[in-house]
Short mmCIF file of C-alpha atoms in Angstrom, two decimals:
data_model
loop_
_atom_site.label_atom_id
_atom_site.label_comp_id
_atom_site.label_asym_id
_atom_site.label_seq_id
_atom_site.Cartn_x
_atom_site.Cartn_y
_atom_site.Cartn_z
CA MET A 1 -57.36 19.88 9.07
CA ALA A 2 -55.25 22.59 10.69
CA ALA A 3 -51.61 22.45 9.63
CA LEU A 4 -50.16 19.93 7.33
CA GLY A 5 -46.69 19.68 8.97
CA SER A 6 -43.67 18.51 7.05
CA PRO A 7 -43.97 16.26 3.97
CA LEU A 8 -41.33 13.99 5.66
CA ARG A 9 -43.54 13.51 8.72
CA THR A 10 -46.54 12.64 6.50
CA TRP A 11 -44.39 10.24 4.48
CA ARG A 12 -43.24 8.51 7.64
CA GLY A 13 -46.81 8.31 8.91
CA LEU A 14 -47.95 6.71 5.69
CA LEU A 15 -45.18 4.08 5.91
CA ARG A 16 -46.13 3.39 9.51
CA GLU A 17 -49.77 2.79 8.54
CA LEU A 18 -48.69 0.51 5.62
CA ARG A 19 -46.65 -1.58 8.15
CA TYR A 20 -49.64 -1.89 10.43
CA LEU A 21 -51.82 -3.00 7.44
CA ASN A 22 -49.31 -5.65 6.36
CA ALA A 23 -48.41 -6.92 9.86
CA ALA A 24 -51.31 -9.37 9.72
CA THR A 25 -50.27 -10.84 6.33
CA GLY A 26 -46.58 -11.13 7.18
CA ARG A 27 -45.54 -9.62 3.89
CA PRO A 28 -43.07 -6.75 3.81
CA TYR A 29 -44.93 -3.46 3.04
CA ARG A 30 -42.36 -2.57 0.35
CA HIS A 31 -43.74 -5.21 -1.92
CA THR A 32 -47.22 -3.69 -2.01
CA ALA A 33 -48.79 -1.66 -4.86
CA ALA A 34 -49.58 1.12 -2.38
CA TYR A 35 -45.94 1.58 -1.43
CA GLY A 36 -44.95 1.68 -5.06
CA TYR A 37 -47.58 4.28 -5.84
CA LEU A 38 -46.58 6.43 -2.85
CA VAL A 39 -42.86 6.38 -3.76
CA LYS A 40 -43.58 7.22 -7.37
CA ALA A 41 -45.95 10.10 -6.46
CA PHE A 42 -43.61 11.65 -3.84
CA ARG A 43 -40.61 11.43 -6.20
CA ALA A 44 -42.55 13.02 -9.06
CA HIS A 45 -43.68 15.91 -6.93
CA ARG A 46 -40.52 16.83 -5.07
CA VAL A 47 -38.90 20.19 -5.46
CA THR A 48 -35.67 20.36 -7.41
CA SER A 49 -33.21 23.19 -8.07
CA GLU A 50 -34.40 23.58 -11.65
CA LYS A 51 -38.12 23.94 -11.02
CA LEU A 52 -40.62 24.56 -8.25
CA CYS A 53 -43.43 21.95 -8.44
CA ARG A 54 -46.74 23.73 -8.35
CA ALA A 55 -48.62 20.68 -7.31
CA ARG A 56 -46.33 19.91 -4.35
CA HIS A 57 -48.77 21.30 -1.79
CA GLU A 58 -51.66 19.53 -3.43
CA LEU A 59 -49.83 16.20 -3.18
CA HIS A 60 -48.95 16.91 0.42
CA PHE A 61 -52.56 17.72 1.27
CA GLN A 62 -53.82 14.52 -0.43
CA ALA A 63 -51.17 12.39 1.35
CA ALA A 64 -52.06 13.97 4.74
CA THR A 65 -55.78 13.24 4.08
CA TYR A 66 -55.01 9.67 3.05
CA LEU A 67 -52.93 9.25 6.26
CA CYS A 68 -55.80 10.55 8.36
CA LEU A 69 -58.14 8.06 6.63
CA LEU A 70 -55.74 5.07 7.30
CA ARG A 71 -55.17 6.06 10.91
CA SER A 72 -58.85 6.64 11.61
CA THR A 73 -59.81 3.31 9.98
CA ARG A 74 -57.23 1.43 12.05
CA GLU A 75 -58.37 3.12 15.31
CA HIS A 76 -62.06 2.39 14.43
CA VAL A 77 -61.37 -1.25 13.88
CA ALA A 78 -59.50 -1.51 17.21
CA LEU A 79 -62.37 0.21 19.03
CA HIS A 80 -64.93 -1.98 17.36
CA GLN A 81 -63.19 -5.13 18.31
CA GLU A 82 -62.81 -4.03 21.90
CA PHE A 83 -66.40 -2.83 22.39
CA HIS A 84 -68.40 -4.92 20.02
CA GLY A 85 -71.48 -6.47 21.56
CA LYS A 86 -71.80 -10.20 21.89
CA GLY A 87 -75.34 -10.28 20.78
CA GLU A 88 -78.36 -10.92 22.93
CA ARG A 89 -77.58 -11.48 26.55
CA SER A 90 -79.64 -13.44 29.05
CA VAL A 91 -81.30 -11.67 31.98
CA GLU A 92 -78.84 -13.18 34.40
CA GLU A 93 -75.85 -11.92 32.37
CA SER A 94 -77.33 -8.44 32.14
CA ALA A 95 -77.94 -8.36 35.83
CA GLY A 96 -74.36 -9.50 36.48
CA LEU A 97 -73.04 -6.62 34.34
CA VAL A 98 -74.47 -4.09 36.66
CA GLY A 99 -73.65 -5.94 39.83
CA LEU A 100 -77.10 -7.40 40.62
CA LYS A 101 -78.26 -10.92 41.36
CA LEU A 102 -81.63 -12.36 40.52
CA PRO A 103 -83.66 -13.92 43.21
CA GLN A 104 -83.58 -17.72 43.28
CA GLN A 105 -86.72 -19.77 43.45
CA PRO A 106 -86.55 -22.73 45.77
CA GLY A 107 -87.29 -25.45 43.22
CA GLY A 108 -86.43 -23.54 40.01
CA LYS A 109 -88.86 -22.37 37.43
CA GLY A 110 -92.31 -23.90 37.57
CA TRP A 111 -91.75 -25.40 41.02
CA GLU A 112 -94.83 -27.08 42.41
CA PRO A 113 -95.05 -28.69 45.95
#
């Protein structure tokens, strides 16, 4: 992972991925345990005027890594659904995929005069 970017950008990315995950269920993402945990963690590790949090960069790195995992998983599922095979294909279907036609027998298979 090259540069982390800003923590706000990572936070927004995490929220976007939570919205994608909860779009199928129809529940708001703010009522999930993951959202509550992220809010609690980001608030506990923010920099205040009294102290500089040593673990701030560690939290940001973990959040960016988790964001990468969520995004990659979502993209993997989308690619899998688009290009997933349909199982065993017949010879006719396979020939049709590459633009070929099979020769036709006059009476069909096992034709006898």
